[in-house]
Amino acid sequence: MKLIRAIIKPERLHAVKEKLNEIGVKGATISDVKGFGHQKGKTEFYRGNPVQVHFLPKVQLFLAVADEKKDAVVNAILEAAKTGKYGDGKIFINNLEEVVRIRTGEKNEKAL
């Protein structure tokens, strides 16, 4: 099993969700986060004065998937989240040792 964590632009979330639905992903955990990277922030104006914003809003998705679904999930996120500009995000993939569904006690792939 794999734990996939994707950090994407908030405006791409709906497109990513639709792509994941198309390939049969049953669920994800989504959090609003802030971060910085190659974009180096941006300048916004507040009451006519420039304000440097160093931490940009992003969305973080957590998905636990079976090993054989990993490539399909990564490709779906890439296809839906990519704009070709700085700040598109990153995908992190880790091995997932064990999963337990609290309601039933099912473990691993059965719990996904």
Short mmCIF file of N, CA and C in Angstrom, two decimals:
data_model
loop_
_atom_site.label_atom_id
_atom_site.label_comp_id
_atom_site.label_asym_id
_atom_site.label_seq_id
_atom_site.Cartn_x
_atom_site.Cartn_y
_atom_site.Cartn_z
N MET A 1 0.84 -1.18 0.00
CA MET A 1 0.00 0.00 0.00
C MET A 1 0.88 1.24 0.00
N LYS A 2 0.33 2.31 -0.52
CA LYS A 2 1.05 3.58 -0.60
C LYS A 2 0.22 4.69 0.01
N LEU A 3 0.91 5.64 0.62
CA LEU A 3 0.29 6.88 1.08
C LEU A 3 0.76 7.97 0.13
N ILE A 4 -0.19 8.55 -0.59
CA ILE A 4 0.12 9.60 -1.55
C ILE A 4 -0.33 10.92 -0.96
N ARG A 5 0.60 11.86 -0.91
CA ARG A 5 0.30 13.20 -0.42
C ARG A 5 0.60 14.16 -1.56
N ALA A 6 -0.41 14.88 -2.00
CA ALA A 6 -0.25 15.83 -3.10
C ALA A 6 -0.56 17.23 -2.59
N ILE A 7 0.31 18.17 -2.94
CA ILE A 7 0.08 19.57 -2.61
C ILE A 7 -0.14 20.30 -3.93
N ILE A 8 -1.32 20.88 -4.09
CA ILE A 8 -1.73 21.46 -5.37
C ILE A 8 -2.30 22.86 -5.16
N LYS A 9 -2.53 23.55 -6.28
CA LYS A 9 -3.20 24.85 -6.23
C LYS A 9 -4.68 24.63 -5.88
N PRO A 10 -5.24 25.49 -5.03
CA PRO A 10 -6.64 25.31 -4.63
C PRO A 10 -7.61 25.30 -5.81
N GLU A 11 -7.34 26.09 -6.83
CA GLU A 11 -8.27 26.15 -7.97
C GLU A 11 -8.25 24.89 -8.83
N ARG A 12 -7.30 23.98 -8.60
CA ARG A 12 -7.22 22.72 -9.35
C ARG A 12 -7.88 21.56 -8.60
N LEU A 13 -8.35 21.80 -7.37
CA LEU A 13 -8.91 20.72 -6.55
C LEU A 13 -10.08 20.01 -7.21
N HIS A 14 -11.02 20.76 -7.76
CA HIS A 14 -12.20 20.14 -8.36
C HIS A 14 -11.80 19.24 -9.53
N ALA A 15 -10.90 19.69 -10.37
CA ALA A 15 -10.44 18.89 -11.51
C ALA A 15 -9.75 17.62 -11.04
N VAL A 16 -8.94 17.72 -9.99
CA VAL A 16 -8.26 16.55 -9.45
C VAL A 16 -9.28 15.57 -8.88
N LYS A 17 -10.25 16.07 -8.14
CA LYS A 17 -11.29 15.21 -7.57
C LYS A 17 -12.05 14.47 -8.67
N GLU A 18 -12.39 15.15 -9.74
CA GLU A 18 -13.10 14.51 -10.85
C GLU A 18 -12.25 13.41 -11.48
N LYS A 19 -10.96 13.67 -11.70
CA LYS A 19 -10.06 12.66 -12.29
C LYS A 19 -9.95 11.45 -11.37
N LEU A 20 -9.84 11.70 -10.07
CA LEU A 20 -9.74 10.59 -9.13
C LEU A 20 -11.02 9.77 -9.11
N ASN A 21 -12.17 10.43 -9.20
CA ASN A 21 -13.44 9.71 -9.29
C ASN A 21 -13.50 8.82 -10.52
N GLU A 22 -12.98 9.32 -11.65
CA GLU A 22 -12.98 8.56 -12.90
C GLU A 22 -12.21 7.25 -12.79
N ILE A 23 -11.15 7.23 -11.98
CA ILE A 23 -10.35 6.01 -11.87
C ILE A 23 -10.75 5.17 -10.66
N GLY A 24 -11.82 5.56 -9.98
CA GLY A 24 -12.36 4.73 -8.91
C GLY A 24 -11.79 4.95 -7.53
N VAL A 25 -11.17 6.09 -7.28
CA VAL A 25 -10.69 6.39 -5.94
C VAL A 25 -11.90 6.71 -5.07
N LYS A 26 -12.00 6.03 -3.93
CA LYS A 26 -13.20 6.14 -3.11
C LYS A 26 -13.18 7.27 -2.11
N GLY A 27 -11.99 7.81 -1.80
CA GLY A 27 -11.95 8.88 -0.82
C GLY A 27 -10.57 9.49 -0.69
N ALA A 28 -10.55 10.66 -0.07
CA ALA A 28 -9.30 11.38 0.18
C ALA A 28 -9.54 12.30 1.36
N THR A 29 -8.47 12.67 2.01
CA THR A 29 -8.54 13.68 3.06
C THR A 29 -7.90 14.94 2.49
N ILE A 30 -8.57 16.07 2.66
CA ILE A 30 -8.13 17.32 2.06
C ILE A 30 -7.98 18.38 3.14
N SER A 31 -6.85 19.07 3.10
CA SER A 31 -6.58 20.14 4.07
C SER A 31 -6.14 21.40 3.33
N ASP A 32 -6.52 22.55 3.87
CA ASP A 32 -5.99 23.82 3.37
C ASP A 32 -4.66 24.05 4.07
N VAL A 33 -3.63 24.34 3.29
CA VAL A 33 -2.30 24.59 3.84
C VAL A 33 -1.70 25.82 3.18
N LYS A 34 -0.58 26.29 3.70
CA LYS A 34 0.16 27.39 3.10
C LYS A 34 1.60 26.96 2.95
N GLY A 35 2.28 27.53 1.96
CA GLY A 35 3.67 27.16 1.78
C GLY A 35 4.39 28.13 0.87
N PHE A 36 5.68 27.85 0.67
CA PHE A 36 6.48 28.66 -0.24
C PHE A 36 7.44 27.75 -0.97
N GLY A 37 7.91 28.21 -2.10
CA GLY A 37 8.83 27.43 -2.91
C GLY A 37 9.38 28.31 -4.01
N HIS A 38 9.42 27.79 -5.22
CA HIS A 38 9.96 28.53 -6.36
C HIS A 38 9.20 29.82 -6.65
N GLN A 39 7.92 29.86 -6.28
CA GLN A 39 7.12 31.06 -6.55
C GLN A 39 7.63 32.27 -5.77
N LYS A 40 8.25 32.05 -4.64
CA LYS A 40 8.80 33.12 -3.80
C LYS A 40 7.73 34.11 -3.31
N GLY A 41 6.50 33.67 -3.20
CA GLY A 41 5.43 34.54 -2.73
C GLY A 41 4.92 35.44 -3.85
N LYS A 42 4.12 36.40 -3.46
CA LYS A 42 3.59 37.35 -4.45
C LYS A 42 3.25 38.65 -3.75
N THR A 43 3.07 39.70 -4.54
CA THR A 43 2.70 41.00 -4.00
C THR A 43 1.21 41.22 -4.23
N GLU A 44 0.50 41.54 -3.16
CA GLU A 44 -0.91 41.89 -3.24
C GLU A 44 -1.06 43.32 -2.73
N PHE A 45 -2.20 43.91 -3.00
CA PHE A 45 -2.43 45.27 -2.55
C PHE A 45 -3.56 45.29 -1.54
N TYR A 46 -3.31 45.96 -0.41
CA TYR A 46 -4.29 46.12 0.64
C TYR A 46 -4.47 47.61 0.88
N ARG A 47 -5.68 48.11 0.59
CA ARG A 47 -5.98 49.54 0.72
C ARG A 47 -4.98 50.40 -0.03
N GLY A 48 -4.61 49.91 -1.21
CA GLY A 48 -3.73 50.67 -2.08
C GLY A 48 -2.24 50.52 -1.79
N ASN A 49 -1.90 49.78 -0.74
CA ASN A 49 -0.50 49.60 -0.37
C ASN A 49 -0.04 48.18 -0.73
N PRO A 50 1.15 48.07 -1.30
CA PRO A 50 1.65 46.73 -1.63
C PRO A 50 2.02 45.95 -0.36
N VAL A 51 1.62 44.68 -0.34
CA VAL A 51 1.92 43.79 0.78
C VAL A 51 2.53 42.52 0.20
N GLN A 52 3.70 42.13 0.69
CA GLN A 52 4.35 40.92 0.21
C GLN A 52 3.77 39.71 0.95
N VAL A 53 3.22 38.75 0.20
CA VAL A 53 2.67 37.52 0.76
C VAL A 53 3.71 36.43 0.54
N HIS A 54 4.28 35.93 1.62
CA HIS A 54 5.36 34.94 1.52
C HIS A 54 4.84 33.51 1.49
N PHE A 55 3.71 33.25 2.13
CA PHE A 55 3.15 31.90 2.18
C PHE A 55 1.88 31.87 1.34
N LEU A 56 1.88 31.05 0.31
CA LEU A 56 0.76 30.99 -0.62
C LEU A 56 -0.20 29.86 -0.24
N PRO A 57 -1.49 30.07 -0.46
CA PRO A 57 -2.47 29.02 -0.14
C PRO A 57 -2.33 27.84 -1.09
N LYS A 58 -2.39 26.65 -0.53
CA LYS A 58 -2.36 25.40 -1.29
C LYS A 58 -3.38 24.46 -0.68
N VAL A 59 -3.62 23.34 -1.34
CA VAL A 59 -4.48 22.28 -0.83
C VAL A 59 -3.64 21.02 -0.77
N GLN A 60 -3.77 20.28 0.33
CA GLN A 60 -3.03 19.02 0.48
C GLN A 60 -4.02 17.87 0.50
N LEU A 61 -3.78 16.89 -0.36
CA LEU A 61 -4.61 15.69 -0.42
C LEU A 61 -3.83 14.52 0.14
N PHE A 62 -4.50 13.70 0.94
CA PHE A 62 -3.94 12.46 1.44
C PHE A 62 -4.77 11.32 0.87
N LEU A 63 -4.11 10.34 0.24
CA LEU A 63 -4.81 9.19 -0.31
C LEU A 63 -4.04 7.92 0.05
N ALA A 64 -4.71 6.95 0.59
CA ALA A 64 -4.13 5.63 0.83
C ALA A 64 -4.65 4.73 -0.28
N VAL A 65 -3.72 4.12 -1.03
CA VAL A 65 -4.12 3.31 -2.18
C VAL A 65 -3.33 2.01 -2.20
N ALA A 66 -3.91 1.02 -2.88
CA ALA A 66 -3.21 -0.25 -3.10
C ALA A 66 -2.04 0.00 -4.04
N ASP A 67 -0.99 -0.81 -3.92
CA ASP A 67 0.21 -0.65 -4.74
C ASP A 67 -0.11 -0.56 -6.23
N GLU A 68 -1.02 -1.39 -6.69
CA GLU A 68 -1.32 -1.42 -8.13
C GLU A 68 -2.07 -0.19 -8.62
N LYS A 69 -2.64 0.60 -7.72
CA LYS A 69 -3.35 1.84 -8.12
C LYS A 69 -2.46 3.08 -8.08
N LYS A 70 -1.26 2.95 -7.53
CA LYS A 70 -0.39 4.11 -7.33
C LYS A 70 -0.15 4.89 -8.61
N ASP A 71 0.26 4.22 -9.68
CA ASP A 71 0.58 4.92 -10.92
C ASP A 71 -0.63 5.63 -11.50
N ALA A 72 -1.80 4.99 -11.44
CA ALA A 72 -3.01 5.60 -11.98
C ALA A 72 -3.38 6.86 -11.19
N VAL A 73 -3.23 6.80 -9.87
CA VAL A 73 -3.55 7.95 -9.02
C VAL A 73 -2.57 9.10 -9.30
N VAL A 74 -1.29 8.79 -9.35
CA VAL A 74 -0.28 9.83 -9.61
C VAL A 74 -0.53 10.46 -10.98
N ASN A 75 -0.80 9.66 -12.00
CA ASN A 75 -1.06 10.20 -13.33
C ASN A 75 -2.31 11.06 -13.37
N ALA A 76 -3.35 10.66 -12.64
CA ALA A 76 -4.59 11.45 -12.59
C ALA A 76 -4.33 12.81 -11.95
N ILE A 77 -3.56 12.83 -10.86
CA ILE A 77 -3.25 14.10 -10.19
C ILE A 77 -2.41 14.98 -11.11
N LEU A 78 -1.39 14.38 -11.74
CA LEU A 78 -0.54 15.14 -12.67
C LEU A 78 -1.37 15.77 -13.78
N GLU A 79 -2.23 14.98 -14.38
CA GLU A 79 -3.03 15.45 -15.52
C GLU A 79 -3.97 16.58 -15.12
N ALA A 80 -4.58 16.45 -13.95
CA ALA A 80 -5.60 17.43 -13.54
C ALA A 80 -5.00 18.68 -12.88
N ALA A 81 -3.84 18.56 -12.23
CA ALA A 81 -3.30 19.68 -11.47
C ALA A 81 -2.29 20.51 -12.24
N LYS A 82 -1.76 19.98 -13.33
CA LYS A 82 -0.68 20.66 -14.04
C LYS A 82 -1.18 21.85 -14.85
N THR A 83 -0.55 23.02 -14.61
CA THR A 83 -0.82 24.20 -15.43
C THR A 83 0.43 24.59 -16.22
N GLY A 84 1.58 24.03 -15.82
CA GLY A 84 2.83 24.36 -16.47
C GLY A 84 3.51 25.59 -15.90
N LYS A 85 2.99 26.09 -14.79
CA LYS A 85 3.56 27.29 -14.16
C LYS A 85 4.12 26.93 -12.79
N TYR A 86 5.01 27.81 -12.28
CA TYR A 86 5.50 27.61 -10.93
C TYR A 86 4.33 27.51 -9.96
N GLY A 87 4.49 26.65 -8.95
CA GLY A 87 3.47 26.54 -7.93
C GLY A 87 2.44 25.47 -8.18
N ASP A 88 2.63 24.66 -9.24
CA ASP A 88 1.67 23.57 -9.50
C ASP A 88 1.64 22.56 -8.36
N GLY A 89 2.74 22.40 -7.66
CA GLY A 89 2.74 21.54 -6.48
C GLY A 89 3.70 20.37 -6.59
N LYS A 90 3.51 19.43 -5.68
CA LYS A 90 4.35 18.24 -5.59
C LYS A 90 3.49 17.06 -5.18
N ILE A 91 4.00 15.86 -5.50
CA ILE A 91 3.37 14.62 -5.05
C ILE A 91 4.42 13.83 -4.29
N PHE A 92 4.09 13.42 -3.09
CA PHE A 92 4.98 12.61 -2.25
C PHE A 92 4.36 11.23 -2.09
N ILE A 93 5.16 10.19 -2.24
CA ILE A 93 4.67 8.81 -2.17
C ILE A 93 5.49 8.07 -1.12
N ASN A 94 4.79 7.49 -0.15
CA ASN A 94 5.45 6.72 0.91
C ASN A 94 4.82 5.34 1.01
N ASN A 95 5.62 4.39 1.48
CA ASN A 95 5.07 3.08 1.79
C ASN A 95 4.17 3.21 3.01
N LEU A 96 3.09 2.47 2.99
CA LEU A 96 2.11 2.50 4.07
C LEU A 96 2.12 1.12 4.72
N GLU A 97 2.53 1.08 5.95
CA GLU A 97 2.70 -0.21 6.63
C GLU A 97 1.39 -0.91 6.93
N GLU A 98 0.44 -0.17 7.46
CA GLU A 98 -0.82 -0.81 7.86
C GLU A 98 -1.94 0.23 7.89
N VAL A 99 -3.14 -0.21 7.57
CA VAL A 99 -4.34 0.62 7.64
C VAL A 99 -5.40 -0.17 8.40
N VAL A 100 -6.12 0.48 9.30
CA VAL A 100 -7.20 -0.16 10.04
C VAL A 100 -8.43 0.72 9.94
N ARG A 101 -9.54 0.16 9.48
CA ARG A 101 -10.81 0.90 9.47
C ARG A 101 -11.40 0.82 10.86
N ILE A 102 -11.63 1.95 11.48
CA ILE A 102 -12.08 2.00 12.87
C ILE A 102 -13.44 1.33 13.03
N ARG A 103 -14.38 1.61 12.13
CA ARG A 103 -15.75 1.10 12.28
C ARG A 103 -15.82 -0.42 12.31
N THR A 104 -15.05 -1.08 11.44
CA THR A 104 -15.18 -2.55 11.29
C THR A 104 -13.97 -3.33 11.79
N GLY A 105 -12.84 -2.65 11.95
CA GLY A 105 -11.62 -3.35 12.32
C GLY A 105 -10.92 -3.99 11.14
N GLU A 106 -11.44 -3.79 9.91
CA GLU A 106 -10.79 -4.36 8.73
C GLU A 106 -9.41 -3.75 8.60
N LYS A 107 -8.51 -4.55 8.00
CA LYS A 107 -7.12 -4.11 7.89
C LYS A 107 -6.65 -4.11 6.45
N ASN A 108 -5.67 -3.23 6.20
CA ASN A 108 -4.94 -3.12 4.95
C ASN A 108 -5.86 -2.88 3.75
N GLU A 109 -5.70 -3.63 2.64
CA GLU A 109 -6.49 -3.34 1.44
C GLU A 109 -8.00 -3.39 1.69
N LYS A 110 -8.45 -4.26 2.60
CA LYS A 110 -9.89 -4.31 2.91
C LYS A 110 -10.37 -3.02 3.57
N ALA A 111 -9.46 -2.32 4.24
CA ALA A 111 -9.82 -1.07 4.92
C ALA A 111 -9.81 0.12 3.98
N LEU A 112 -9.22 -0.05 2.80
CA LEU A 112 -9.18 1.06 1.87
C LEU A 112 -10.54 1.23 1.23
#
